[in-house]
Tab-separated table of C-alpha atoms in Angstrom:
chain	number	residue	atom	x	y	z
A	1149	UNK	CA	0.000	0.000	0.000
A	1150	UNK	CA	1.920	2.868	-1.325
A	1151	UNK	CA	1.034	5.664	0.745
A	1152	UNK	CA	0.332	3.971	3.843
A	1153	UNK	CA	3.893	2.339	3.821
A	1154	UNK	CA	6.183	4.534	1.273
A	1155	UNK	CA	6.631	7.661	2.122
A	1156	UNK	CA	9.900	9.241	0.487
A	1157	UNK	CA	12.685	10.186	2.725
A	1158	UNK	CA	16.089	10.359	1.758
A	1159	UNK	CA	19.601	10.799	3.664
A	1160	UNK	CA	22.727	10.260	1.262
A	1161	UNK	CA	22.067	10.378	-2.805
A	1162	UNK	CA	23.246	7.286	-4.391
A	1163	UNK	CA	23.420	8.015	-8.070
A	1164	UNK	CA	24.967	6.509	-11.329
A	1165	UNK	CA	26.366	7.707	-14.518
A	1166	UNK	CA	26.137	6.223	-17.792
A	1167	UNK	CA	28.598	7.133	-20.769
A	1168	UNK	CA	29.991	6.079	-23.518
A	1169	UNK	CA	33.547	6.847	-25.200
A	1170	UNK	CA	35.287	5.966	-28.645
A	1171	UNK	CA	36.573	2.361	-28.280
A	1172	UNK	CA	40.677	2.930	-27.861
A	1173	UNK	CA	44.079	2.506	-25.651
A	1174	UNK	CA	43.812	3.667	-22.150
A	1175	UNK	CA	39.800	4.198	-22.607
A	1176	UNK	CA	39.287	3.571	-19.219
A	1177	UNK	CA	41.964	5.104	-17.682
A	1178	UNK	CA	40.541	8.133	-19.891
A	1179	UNK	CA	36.758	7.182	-18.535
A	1180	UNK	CA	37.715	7.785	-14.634
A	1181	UNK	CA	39.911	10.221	-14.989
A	1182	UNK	CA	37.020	13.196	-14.462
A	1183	UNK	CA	36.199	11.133	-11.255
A	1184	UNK	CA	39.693	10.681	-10.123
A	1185	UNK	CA	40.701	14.438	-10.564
A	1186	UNK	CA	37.910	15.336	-8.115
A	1187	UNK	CA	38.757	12.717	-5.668
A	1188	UNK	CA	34.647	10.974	-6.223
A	1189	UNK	CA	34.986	7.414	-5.062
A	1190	UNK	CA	33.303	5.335	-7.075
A	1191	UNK	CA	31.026	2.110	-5.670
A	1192	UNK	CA	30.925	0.167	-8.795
A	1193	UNK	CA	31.935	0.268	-12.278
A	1194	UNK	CA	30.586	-1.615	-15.622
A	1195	UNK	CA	32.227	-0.887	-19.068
A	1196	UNK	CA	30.684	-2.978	-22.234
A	1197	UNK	CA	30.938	-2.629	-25.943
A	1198	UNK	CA	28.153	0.039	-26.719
A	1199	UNK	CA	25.484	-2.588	-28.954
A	1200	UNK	CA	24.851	0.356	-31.901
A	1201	UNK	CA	28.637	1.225	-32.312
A	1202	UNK	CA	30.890	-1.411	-31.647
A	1203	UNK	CA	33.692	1.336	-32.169
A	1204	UNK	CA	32.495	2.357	-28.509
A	1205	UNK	CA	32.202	1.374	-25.123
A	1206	UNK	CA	29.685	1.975	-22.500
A	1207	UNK	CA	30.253	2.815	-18.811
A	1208	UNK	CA	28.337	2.587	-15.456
A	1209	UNK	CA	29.759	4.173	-12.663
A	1210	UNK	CA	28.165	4.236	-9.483
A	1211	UNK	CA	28.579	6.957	-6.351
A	1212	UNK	CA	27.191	7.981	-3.417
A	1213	UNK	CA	27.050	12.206	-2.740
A	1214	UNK	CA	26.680	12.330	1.489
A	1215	UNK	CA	27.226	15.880	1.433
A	1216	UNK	CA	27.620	19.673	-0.492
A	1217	UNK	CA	31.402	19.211	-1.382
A	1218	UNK	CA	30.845	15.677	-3.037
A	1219	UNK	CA	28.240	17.187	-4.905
A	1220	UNK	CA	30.115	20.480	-5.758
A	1221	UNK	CA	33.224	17.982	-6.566
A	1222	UNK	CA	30.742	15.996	-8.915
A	1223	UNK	CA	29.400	18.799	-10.732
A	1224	UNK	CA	32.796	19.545	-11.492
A	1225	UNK	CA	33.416	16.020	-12.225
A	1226	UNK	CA	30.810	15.750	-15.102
A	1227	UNK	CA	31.958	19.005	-16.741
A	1228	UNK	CA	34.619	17.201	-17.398
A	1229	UNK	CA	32.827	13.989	-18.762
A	1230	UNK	CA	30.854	16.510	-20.944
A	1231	UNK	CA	34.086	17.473	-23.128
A	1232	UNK	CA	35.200	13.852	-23.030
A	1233	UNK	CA	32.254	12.408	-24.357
A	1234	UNK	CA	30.209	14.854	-25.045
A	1235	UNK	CA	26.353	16.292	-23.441
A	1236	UNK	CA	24.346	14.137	-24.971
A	1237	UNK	CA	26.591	10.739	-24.594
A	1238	UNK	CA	26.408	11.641	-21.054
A	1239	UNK	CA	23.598	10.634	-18.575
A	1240	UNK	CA	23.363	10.968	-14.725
A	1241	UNK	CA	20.579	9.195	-12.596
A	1242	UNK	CA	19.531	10.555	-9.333
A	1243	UNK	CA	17.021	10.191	-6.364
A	1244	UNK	CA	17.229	13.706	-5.803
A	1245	UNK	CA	13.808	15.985	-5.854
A	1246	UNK	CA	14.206	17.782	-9.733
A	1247	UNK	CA	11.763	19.525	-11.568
A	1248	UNK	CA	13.242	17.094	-14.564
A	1249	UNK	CA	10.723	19.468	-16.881
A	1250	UNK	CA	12.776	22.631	-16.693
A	1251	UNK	CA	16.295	21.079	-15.451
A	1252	UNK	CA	19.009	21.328	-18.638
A	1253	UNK	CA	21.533	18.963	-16.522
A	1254	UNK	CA	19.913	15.825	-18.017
A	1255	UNK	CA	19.279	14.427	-14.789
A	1256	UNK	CA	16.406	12.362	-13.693
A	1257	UNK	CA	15.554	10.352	-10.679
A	1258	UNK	CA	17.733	7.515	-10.423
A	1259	UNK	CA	15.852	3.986	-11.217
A	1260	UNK	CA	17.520	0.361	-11.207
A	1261	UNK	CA	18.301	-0.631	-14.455
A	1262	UNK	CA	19.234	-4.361	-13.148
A	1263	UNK	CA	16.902	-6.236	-11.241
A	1264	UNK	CA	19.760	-7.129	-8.953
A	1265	UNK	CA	20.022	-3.376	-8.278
A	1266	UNK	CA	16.603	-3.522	-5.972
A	1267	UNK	CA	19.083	-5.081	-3.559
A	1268	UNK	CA	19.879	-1.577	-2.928
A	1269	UNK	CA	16.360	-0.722	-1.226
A	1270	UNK	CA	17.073	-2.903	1.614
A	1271	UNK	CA	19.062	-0.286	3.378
A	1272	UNK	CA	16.967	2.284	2.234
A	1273	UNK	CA	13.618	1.488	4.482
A	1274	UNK	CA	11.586	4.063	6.136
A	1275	UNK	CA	11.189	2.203	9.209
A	1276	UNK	CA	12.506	-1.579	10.630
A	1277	UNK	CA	10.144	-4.218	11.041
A	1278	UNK	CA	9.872	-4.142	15.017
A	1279	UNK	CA	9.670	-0.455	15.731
A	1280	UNK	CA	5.762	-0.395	16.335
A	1281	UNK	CA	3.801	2.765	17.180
A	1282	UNK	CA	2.754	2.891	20.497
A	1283	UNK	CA	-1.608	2.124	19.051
A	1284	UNK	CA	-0.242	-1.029	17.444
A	1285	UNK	CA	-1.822	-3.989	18.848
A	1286	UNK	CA	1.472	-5.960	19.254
A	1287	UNK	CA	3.283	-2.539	20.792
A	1288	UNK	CA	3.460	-4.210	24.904
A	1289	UNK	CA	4.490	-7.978	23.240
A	1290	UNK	CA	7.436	-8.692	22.963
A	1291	UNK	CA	7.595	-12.217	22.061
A	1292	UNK	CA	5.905	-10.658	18.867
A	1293	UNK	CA	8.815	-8.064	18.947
A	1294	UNK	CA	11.282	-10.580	18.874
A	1295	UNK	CA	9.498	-12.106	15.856
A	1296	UNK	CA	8.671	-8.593	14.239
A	1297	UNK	CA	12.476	-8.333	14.191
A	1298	UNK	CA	13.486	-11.444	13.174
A	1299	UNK	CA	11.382	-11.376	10.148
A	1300	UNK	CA	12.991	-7.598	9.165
A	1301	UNK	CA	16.658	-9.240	9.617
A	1302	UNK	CA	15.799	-12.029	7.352
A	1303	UNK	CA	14.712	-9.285	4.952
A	1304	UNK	CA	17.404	-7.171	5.020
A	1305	UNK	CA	20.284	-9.399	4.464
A	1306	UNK	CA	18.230	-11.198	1.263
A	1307	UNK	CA	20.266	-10.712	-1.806
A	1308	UNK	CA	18.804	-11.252	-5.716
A	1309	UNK	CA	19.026	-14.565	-6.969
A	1310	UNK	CA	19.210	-16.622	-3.243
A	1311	UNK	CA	16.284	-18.731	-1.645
A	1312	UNK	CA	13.877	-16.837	0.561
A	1313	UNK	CA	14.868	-18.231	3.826
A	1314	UNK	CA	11.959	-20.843	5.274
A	1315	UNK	CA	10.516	-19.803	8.410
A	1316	UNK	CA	9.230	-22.062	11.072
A	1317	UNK	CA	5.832	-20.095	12.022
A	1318	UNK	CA	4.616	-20.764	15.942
A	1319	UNK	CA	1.303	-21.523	17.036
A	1320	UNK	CA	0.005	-17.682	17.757
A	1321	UNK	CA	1.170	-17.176	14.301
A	1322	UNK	CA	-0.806	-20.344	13.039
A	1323	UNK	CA	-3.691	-19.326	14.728
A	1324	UNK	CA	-3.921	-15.841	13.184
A	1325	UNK	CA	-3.867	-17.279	9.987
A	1326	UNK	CA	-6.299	-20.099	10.790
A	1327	UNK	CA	-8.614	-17.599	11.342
A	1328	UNK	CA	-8.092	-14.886	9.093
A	1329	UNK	CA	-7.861	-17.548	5.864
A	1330	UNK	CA	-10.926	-19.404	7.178
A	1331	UNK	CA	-13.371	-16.332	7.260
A	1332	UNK	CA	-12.104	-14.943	3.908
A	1333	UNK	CA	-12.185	-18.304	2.345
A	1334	UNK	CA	-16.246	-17.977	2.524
A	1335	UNK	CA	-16.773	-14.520	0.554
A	1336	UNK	CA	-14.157	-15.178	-2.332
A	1337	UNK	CA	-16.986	-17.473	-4.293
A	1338	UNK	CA	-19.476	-14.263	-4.397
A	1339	UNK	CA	-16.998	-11.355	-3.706
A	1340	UNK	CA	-13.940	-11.824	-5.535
A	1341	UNK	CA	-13.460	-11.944	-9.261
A	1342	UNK	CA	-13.209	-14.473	-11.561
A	1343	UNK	CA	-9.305	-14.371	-12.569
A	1344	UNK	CA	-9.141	-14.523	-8.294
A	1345	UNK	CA	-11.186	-17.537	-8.085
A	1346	UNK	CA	-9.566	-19.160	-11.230
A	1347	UNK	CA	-6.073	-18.886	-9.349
A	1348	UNK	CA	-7.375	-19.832	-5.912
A	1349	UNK	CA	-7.565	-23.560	-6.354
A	1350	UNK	CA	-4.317	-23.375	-7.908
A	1351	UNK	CA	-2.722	-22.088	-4.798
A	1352	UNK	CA	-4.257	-24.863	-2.291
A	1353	UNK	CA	-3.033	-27.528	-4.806
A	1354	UNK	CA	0.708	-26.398	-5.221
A	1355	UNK	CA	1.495	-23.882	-3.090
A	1356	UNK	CA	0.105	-25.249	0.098
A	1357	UNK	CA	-3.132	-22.842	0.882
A	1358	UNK	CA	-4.637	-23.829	3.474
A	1359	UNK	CA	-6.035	-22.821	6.652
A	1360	UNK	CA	-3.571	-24.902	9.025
A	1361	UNK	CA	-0.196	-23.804	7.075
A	1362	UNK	CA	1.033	-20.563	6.621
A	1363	UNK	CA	2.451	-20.963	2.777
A	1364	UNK	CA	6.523	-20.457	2.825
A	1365	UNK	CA	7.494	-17.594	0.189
A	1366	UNK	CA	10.145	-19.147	-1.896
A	1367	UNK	CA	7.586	-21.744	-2.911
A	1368	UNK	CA	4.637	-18.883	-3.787
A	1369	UNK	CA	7.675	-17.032	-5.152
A	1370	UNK	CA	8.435	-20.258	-7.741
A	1371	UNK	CA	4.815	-20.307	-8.630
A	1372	UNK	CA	4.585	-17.409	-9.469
A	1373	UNK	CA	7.335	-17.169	-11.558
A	1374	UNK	CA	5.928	-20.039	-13.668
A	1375	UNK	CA	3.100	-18.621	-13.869
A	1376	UNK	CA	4.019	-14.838	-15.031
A	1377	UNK	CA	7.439	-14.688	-14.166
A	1378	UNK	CA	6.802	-12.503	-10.918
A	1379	UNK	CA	8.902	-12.927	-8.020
A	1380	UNK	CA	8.416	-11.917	-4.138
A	1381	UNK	CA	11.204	-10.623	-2.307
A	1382	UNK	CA	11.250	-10.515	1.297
A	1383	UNK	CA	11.163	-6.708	2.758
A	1384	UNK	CA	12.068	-5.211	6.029
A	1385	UNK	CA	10.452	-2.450	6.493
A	1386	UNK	CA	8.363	0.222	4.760
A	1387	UNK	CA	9.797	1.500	0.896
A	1388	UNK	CA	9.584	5.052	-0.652
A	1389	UNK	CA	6.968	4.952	-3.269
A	1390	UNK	CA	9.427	5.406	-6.093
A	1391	UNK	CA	11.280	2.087	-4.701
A	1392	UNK	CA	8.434	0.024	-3.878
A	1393	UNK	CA	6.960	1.195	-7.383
A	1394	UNK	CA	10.324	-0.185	-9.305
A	1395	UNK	CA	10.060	-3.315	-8.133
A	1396	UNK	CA	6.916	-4.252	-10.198
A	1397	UNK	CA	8.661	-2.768	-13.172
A	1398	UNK	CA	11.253	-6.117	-13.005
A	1399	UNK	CA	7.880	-8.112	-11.919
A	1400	UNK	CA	9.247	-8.083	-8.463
A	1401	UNK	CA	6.682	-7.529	-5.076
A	1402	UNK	CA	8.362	-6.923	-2.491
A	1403	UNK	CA	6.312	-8.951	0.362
A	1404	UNK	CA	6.661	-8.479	4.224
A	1405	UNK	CA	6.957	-12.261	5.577
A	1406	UNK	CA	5.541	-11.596	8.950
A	1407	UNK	CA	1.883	-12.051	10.185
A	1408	UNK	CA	-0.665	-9.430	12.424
A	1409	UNK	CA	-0.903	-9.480	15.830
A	1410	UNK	CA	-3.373	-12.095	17.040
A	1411	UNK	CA	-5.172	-9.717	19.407
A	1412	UNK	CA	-6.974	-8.248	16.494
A	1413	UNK	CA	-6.599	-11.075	13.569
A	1414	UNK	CA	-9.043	-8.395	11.251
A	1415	UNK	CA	-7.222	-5.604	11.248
A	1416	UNK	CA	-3.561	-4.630	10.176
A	1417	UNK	CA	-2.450	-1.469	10.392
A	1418	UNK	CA	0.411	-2.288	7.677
A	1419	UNK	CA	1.066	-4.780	5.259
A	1420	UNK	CA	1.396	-8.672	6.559
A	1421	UNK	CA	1.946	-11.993	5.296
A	1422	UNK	CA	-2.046	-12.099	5.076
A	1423	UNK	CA	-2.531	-9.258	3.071
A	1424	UNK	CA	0.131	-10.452	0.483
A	1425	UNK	CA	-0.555	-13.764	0.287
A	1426	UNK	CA	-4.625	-13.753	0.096
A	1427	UNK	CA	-5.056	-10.725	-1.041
A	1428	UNK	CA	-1.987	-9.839	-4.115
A	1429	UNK	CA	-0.551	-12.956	-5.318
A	1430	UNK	CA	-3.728	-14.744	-6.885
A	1431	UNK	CA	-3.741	-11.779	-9.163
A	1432	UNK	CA	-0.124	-11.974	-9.911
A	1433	UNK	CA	-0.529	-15.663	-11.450
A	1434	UNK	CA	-2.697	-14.027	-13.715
A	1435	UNK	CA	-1.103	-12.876	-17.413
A	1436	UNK	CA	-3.029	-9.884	-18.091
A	1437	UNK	CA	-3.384	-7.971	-14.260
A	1438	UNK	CA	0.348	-9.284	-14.154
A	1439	UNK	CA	1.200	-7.136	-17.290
A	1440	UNK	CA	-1.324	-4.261	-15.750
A	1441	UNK	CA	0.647	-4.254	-12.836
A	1442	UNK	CA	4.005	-4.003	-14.116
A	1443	UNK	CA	2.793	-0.965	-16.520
A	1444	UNK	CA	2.421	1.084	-13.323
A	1445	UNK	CA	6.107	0.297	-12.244
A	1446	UNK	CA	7.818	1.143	-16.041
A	1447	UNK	CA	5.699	4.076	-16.077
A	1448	UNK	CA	7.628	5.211	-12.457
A	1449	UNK	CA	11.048	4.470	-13.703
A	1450	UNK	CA	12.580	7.889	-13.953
A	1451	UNK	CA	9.292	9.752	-13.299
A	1452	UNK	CA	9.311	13.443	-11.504
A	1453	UNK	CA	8.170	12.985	-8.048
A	1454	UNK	CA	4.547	14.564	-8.887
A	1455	UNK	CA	3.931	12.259	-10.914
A	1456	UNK	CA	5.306	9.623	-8.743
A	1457	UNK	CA	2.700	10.573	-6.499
A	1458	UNK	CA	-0.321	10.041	-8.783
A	1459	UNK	CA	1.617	6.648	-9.987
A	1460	UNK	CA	1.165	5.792	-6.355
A	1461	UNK	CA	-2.546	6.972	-6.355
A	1462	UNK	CA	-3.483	4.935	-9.319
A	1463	UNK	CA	-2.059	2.007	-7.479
A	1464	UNK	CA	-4.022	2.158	-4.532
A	1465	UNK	CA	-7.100	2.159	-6.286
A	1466	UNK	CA	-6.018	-0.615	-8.597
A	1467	UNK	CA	-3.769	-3.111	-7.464
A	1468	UNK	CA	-5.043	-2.079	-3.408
A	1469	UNK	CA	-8.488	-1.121	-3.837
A	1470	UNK	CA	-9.690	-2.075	-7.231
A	1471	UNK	CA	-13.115	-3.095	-8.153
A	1472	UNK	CA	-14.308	-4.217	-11.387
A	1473	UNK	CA	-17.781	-5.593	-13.399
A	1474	UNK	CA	-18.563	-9.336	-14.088
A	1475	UNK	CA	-21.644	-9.781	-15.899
A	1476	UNK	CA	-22.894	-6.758	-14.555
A	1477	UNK	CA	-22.171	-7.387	-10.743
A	1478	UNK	CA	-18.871	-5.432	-8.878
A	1479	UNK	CA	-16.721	-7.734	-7.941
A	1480	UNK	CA	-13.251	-7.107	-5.998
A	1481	UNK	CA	-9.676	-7.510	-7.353
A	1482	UNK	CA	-7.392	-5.236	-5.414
A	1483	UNK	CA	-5.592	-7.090	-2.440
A	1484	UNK	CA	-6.809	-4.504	0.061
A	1485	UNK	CA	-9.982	-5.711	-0.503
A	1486	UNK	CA	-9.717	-9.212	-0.838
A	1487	UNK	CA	-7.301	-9.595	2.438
A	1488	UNK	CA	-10.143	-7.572	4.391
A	1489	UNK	CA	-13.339	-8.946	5.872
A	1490	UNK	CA	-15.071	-5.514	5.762
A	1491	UNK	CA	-13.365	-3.838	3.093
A	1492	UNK	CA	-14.237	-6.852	0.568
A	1493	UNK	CA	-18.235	-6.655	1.813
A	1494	UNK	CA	-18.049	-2.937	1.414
A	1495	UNK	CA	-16.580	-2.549	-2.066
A	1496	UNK	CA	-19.656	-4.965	-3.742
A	1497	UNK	CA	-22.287	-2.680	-1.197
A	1498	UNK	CA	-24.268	-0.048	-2.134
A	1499	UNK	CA	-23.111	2.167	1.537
A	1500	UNK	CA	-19.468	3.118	-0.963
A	1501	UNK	CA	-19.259	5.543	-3.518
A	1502	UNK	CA	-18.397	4.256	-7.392
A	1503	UNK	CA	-16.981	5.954	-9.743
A	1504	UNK	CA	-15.849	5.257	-13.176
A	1505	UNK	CA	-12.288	4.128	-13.922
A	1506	UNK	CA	-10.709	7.494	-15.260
A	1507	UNK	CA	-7.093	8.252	-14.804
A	1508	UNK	CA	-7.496	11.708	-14.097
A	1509	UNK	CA	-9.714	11.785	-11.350
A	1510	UNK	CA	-8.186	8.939	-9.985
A	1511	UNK	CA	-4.420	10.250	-9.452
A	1512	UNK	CA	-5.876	13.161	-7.903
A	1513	UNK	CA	-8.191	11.602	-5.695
A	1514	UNK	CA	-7.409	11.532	-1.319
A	1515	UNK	CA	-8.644	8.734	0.328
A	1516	UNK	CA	-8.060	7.375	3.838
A	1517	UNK	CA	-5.303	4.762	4.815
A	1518	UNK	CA	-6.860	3.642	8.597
A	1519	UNK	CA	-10.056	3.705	7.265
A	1520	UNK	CA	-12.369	1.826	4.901
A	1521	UNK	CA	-13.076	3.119	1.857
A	1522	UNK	CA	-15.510	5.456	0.789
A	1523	UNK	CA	-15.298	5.673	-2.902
A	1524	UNK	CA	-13.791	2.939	-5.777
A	1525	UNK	CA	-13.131	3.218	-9.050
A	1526	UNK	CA	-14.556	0.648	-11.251
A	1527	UNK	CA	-12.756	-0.942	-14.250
A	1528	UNK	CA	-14.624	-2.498	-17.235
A	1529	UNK	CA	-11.343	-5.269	-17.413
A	1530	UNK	CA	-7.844	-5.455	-16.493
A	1531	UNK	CA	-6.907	-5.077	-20.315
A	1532	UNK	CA	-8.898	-1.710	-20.161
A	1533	UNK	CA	-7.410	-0.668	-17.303
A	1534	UNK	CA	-3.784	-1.009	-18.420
A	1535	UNK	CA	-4.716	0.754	-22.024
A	1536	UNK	CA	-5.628	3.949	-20.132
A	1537	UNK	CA	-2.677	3.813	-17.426
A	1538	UNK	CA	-0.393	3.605	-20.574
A	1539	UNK	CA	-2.137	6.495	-22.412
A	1540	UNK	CA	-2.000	8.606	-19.146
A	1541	UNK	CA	1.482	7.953	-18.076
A	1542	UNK	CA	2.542	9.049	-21.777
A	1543	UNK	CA	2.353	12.558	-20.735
A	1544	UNK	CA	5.123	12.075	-18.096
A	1545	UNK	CA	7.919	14.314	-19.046
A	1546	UNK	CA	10.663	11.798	-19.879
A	1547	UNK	CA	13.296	12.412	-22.583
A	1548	UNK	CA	13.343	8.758	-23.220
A	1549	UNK	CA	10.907	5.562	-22.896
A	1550	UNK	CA	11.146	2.246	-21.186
A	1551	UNK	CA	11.367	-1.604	-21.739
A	1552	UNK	CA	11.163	-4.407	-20.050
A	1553	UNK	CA	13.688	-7.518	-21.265
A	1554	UNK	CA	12.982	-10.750	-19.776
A	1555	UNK	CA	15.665	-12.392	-21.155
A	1556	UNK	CA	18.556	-10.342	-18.998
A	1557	UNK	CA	15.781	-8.829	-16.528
A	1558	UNK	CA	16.787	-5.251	-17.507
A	1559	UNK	CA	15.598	-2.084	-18.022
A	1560	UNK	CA	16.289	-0.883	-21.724
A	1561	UNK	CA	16.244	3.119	-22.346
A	1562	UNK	CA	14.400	3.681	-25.935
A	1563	UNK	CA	16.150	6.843	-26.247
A	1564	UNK	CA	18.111	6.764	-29.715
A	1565	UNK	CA	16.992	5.459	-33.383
A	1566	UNK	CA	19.413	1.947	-32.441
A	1567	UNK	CA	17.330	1.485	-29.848
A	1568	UNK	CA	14.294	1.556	-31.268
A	1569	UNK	CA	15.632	-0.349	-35.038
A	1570	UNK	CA	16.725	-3.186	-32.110
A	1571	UNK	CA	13.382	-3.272	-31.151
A	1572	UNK	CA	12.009	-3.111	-34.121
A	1573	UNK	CA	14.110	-6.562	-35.280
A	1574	UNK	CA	12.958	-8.315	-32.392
A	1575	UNK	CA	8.950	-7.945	-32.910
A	1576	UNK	CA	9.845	-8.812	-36.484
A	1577	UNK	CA	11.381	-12.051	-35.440
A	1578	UNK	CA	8.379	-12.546	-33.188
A	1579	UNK	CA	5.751	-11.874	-36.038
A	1580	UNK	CA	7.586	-14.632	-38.419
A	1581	UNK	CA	7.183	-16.881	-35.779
A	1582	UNK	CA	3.317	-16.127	-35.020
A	1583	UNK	CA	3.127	-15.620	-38.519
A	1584	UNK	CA	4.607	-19.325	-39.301
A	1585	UNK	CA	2.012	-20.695	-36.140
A	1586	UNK	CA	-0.728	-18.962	-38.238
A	1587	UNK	CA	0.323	-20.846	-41.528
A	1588	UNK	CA	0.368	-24.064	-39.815
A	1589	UNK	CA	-3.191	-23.615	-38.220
A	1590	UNK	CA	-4.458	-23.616	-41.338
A	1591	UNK	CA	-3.276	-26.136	-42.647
């Protein structure tokens, strides 16, 4: 839940540069040089042949500014990259808050380009997992403390491409689930809709659904990935919206592993195992909200913070709080609704407000985080949906567009005519071969 959990605050600016230079002797010696002059110490370096001119090379430099002489000292040091390799062979990434609109720097809000590079976000939570406010049910336990904070250290110290650690859940934890699962279990038949109950039987039969076991993550997390090729990763606290946003750009949800306080097993006043695993991952093993989903996070990648915010927005009344029509009845498909008791038998009620499902309004729209809801926006289908987040999110000022490659789980800038004749090549190769499919149909 973006707003409820991911509110931006930043301390040191981590940032990377990307440039390329004329393949030749010394090239990287000539590369660092800016950054060595000014004393910036650099975190990580990548150099590659550039793929449209093999005559060049391509380099990825990563910093960290903690303070106004590093970033006087790096101004300075891209000057100096500017008359090596010129303005517009030059581009710098940042976190920082830039009206990217009016700015002549070519800067824009840093983004991962790497789906390894979401590793980063671990040490950049808003809050740990056990520091409770003093209204949270579990606040005075601290057996559930103890857990809270074993569940954030597992989190934090998760790396890209290693197993989600198994936990052994104990029997509070069992029974807060027990319930929680029962009780939902009984509205998903009339309340939920049909791409959620399609999935749902799925879940029981390989991913261990059931009211006595609390599912382990890794094994959703495989499922998943055959299924759409999402992925959870474990998180240990609460993520800016731009970060938490980013991850569903590499089809990545970053899921909290721990469960509610039994005390109150209906209500959570953050994000728990319950909420992610009843209420978003049905919807991820579906193709089409799986693709509607990760539209939201490419359209963030890079995106002012404004706009960030009505990215955010559109989320929580889609992927949170979404409702949509089947055969003429509302039924729910955001995991805020689904994971809640009263929030999934108010969204189908007449006592809430519907509107139509218009970007617009939506990304402008306040709505309450503690509360239920009082108005939802209704979409027609996910496919709808996704057409109008893409047609809205085209008026975010970017000098360049994003894509998605599965095959190396990176982020590709469309930015230059190579780029796009790349592109271009591939959905050619992919039309001969739907093309030849077609040809053998009919025959």
């Amino acid at each position: 839940m973006p707003d409820n959990n991911y509110v931006s605050t930043m301390g040191s600016e981590k940032m990377s540069v990307v440039f390329s230079i004329p393949h030749q002797p010394s090239a990287l010696v000539k590369a660092l040089g800016p950054f060595q002059n000014n004393n910036i110490n650099l975190t990580h370096i990548e150099s590659r042949p550039l793929a449209e001119d093999e005559n060049k090379y391509k380099f990825l430099c990563n910093l960290e500014i903690t303070n106004e002489e590093d970033e006087a000292r790096f101004k300075k040091a891209i000057s100096e990259l500017y008359e090596i390799s010129g303005k517009d062979c030059v581009k710098v990434l940042s976190r920082r808050d830039t009206d990217n609109t009016k700015s002549d720097s070519g800067e824009v809000p840093w983004f991962p380009i790497k789906i390894a590079e979401l590793d980063r976000f671990a040490s950049q939570i808003l809050s740990y997992g056990s520091e409770l406010e003093a209204d949270h049910p579990g606040f005075t336990d601290e057996v559930y403390r103890k857990r809270r904070k074993m569940f954030a250290d597992i989190a934090y110290n998760y790396k890209h491409g290693e197993p989600i650690p198994h936990v052994e859940y104990n029997e509070a934890e069992l029974a807060t689930w027990k319930t929680v699962f029962t009780k939902l279990s009984t509205l998903f038949e009339t309340h939920a809709c049909k791409e959620f109950r399609k999935v749902w039987p799925l879940l029981v039969q390989n991913c261990n659904y059931n009211k006595d076991t609390i599912p382990q993550l890794q094994q959703v997390s495989q499922f998943l990935k055959d299924c759409t090729g999402f992925t959870l990763r474990p998180v240990a606290g609460l993520l800016s919206s731009r970060d938490f946003l980013a991850g569903l750009a590499f089809r990545v949800f970053h899921s909290t592993q721990y469960i509610r306080h039994g005390a109150n097993p209906f209500y959570t006043p953050e994000p728990d195992v319950c909420h992610e695993l009843i209420g978003h991952v049905p919807l991820f093993c579906d193709p089409e909200f799986a693709a509607f989903s990760q539209e939201i996070g490419l359209a963030s990648l890079g995106a002012p913070d404004e706009w960030i915010e009505k990215l955010a927005t559109l989320y929580w009344f889609t992927i949170e709080f979404g409702v949509c029509r089947e055969d003429g009845a509302l039924k729910a498909y955001g995991a805020g609704c689904i994971s809640s008791i009263e929030e999934l038998e108010n969204c189908v009620s007449d006592s809430s407000k519907k509107l139509p499902f218009e970007c617009e309004n939506i990304a402008t729209t306040k709505y309450p985080i503690t509360t239920i809801q009082p108005v939802y926006f209704v979409a027609p289908s996910f496919s709808e949906a996704k057409r109008k987040i893409r047609e809205y999110s085209s008026r975010i000022p970017r000098a360049f567009t994003v894509h998605y490659d599965p095959y190396t789980q990176s982020v590709q800038l469309i930015n230059k005519r190579a780029n796009c004749v790349k592109m271009i090549r591939d959905l050619a190769n992919e039309m001969k071969t739907l093309e030849d499919a077609v040809n053998k149909l009919e025959d």
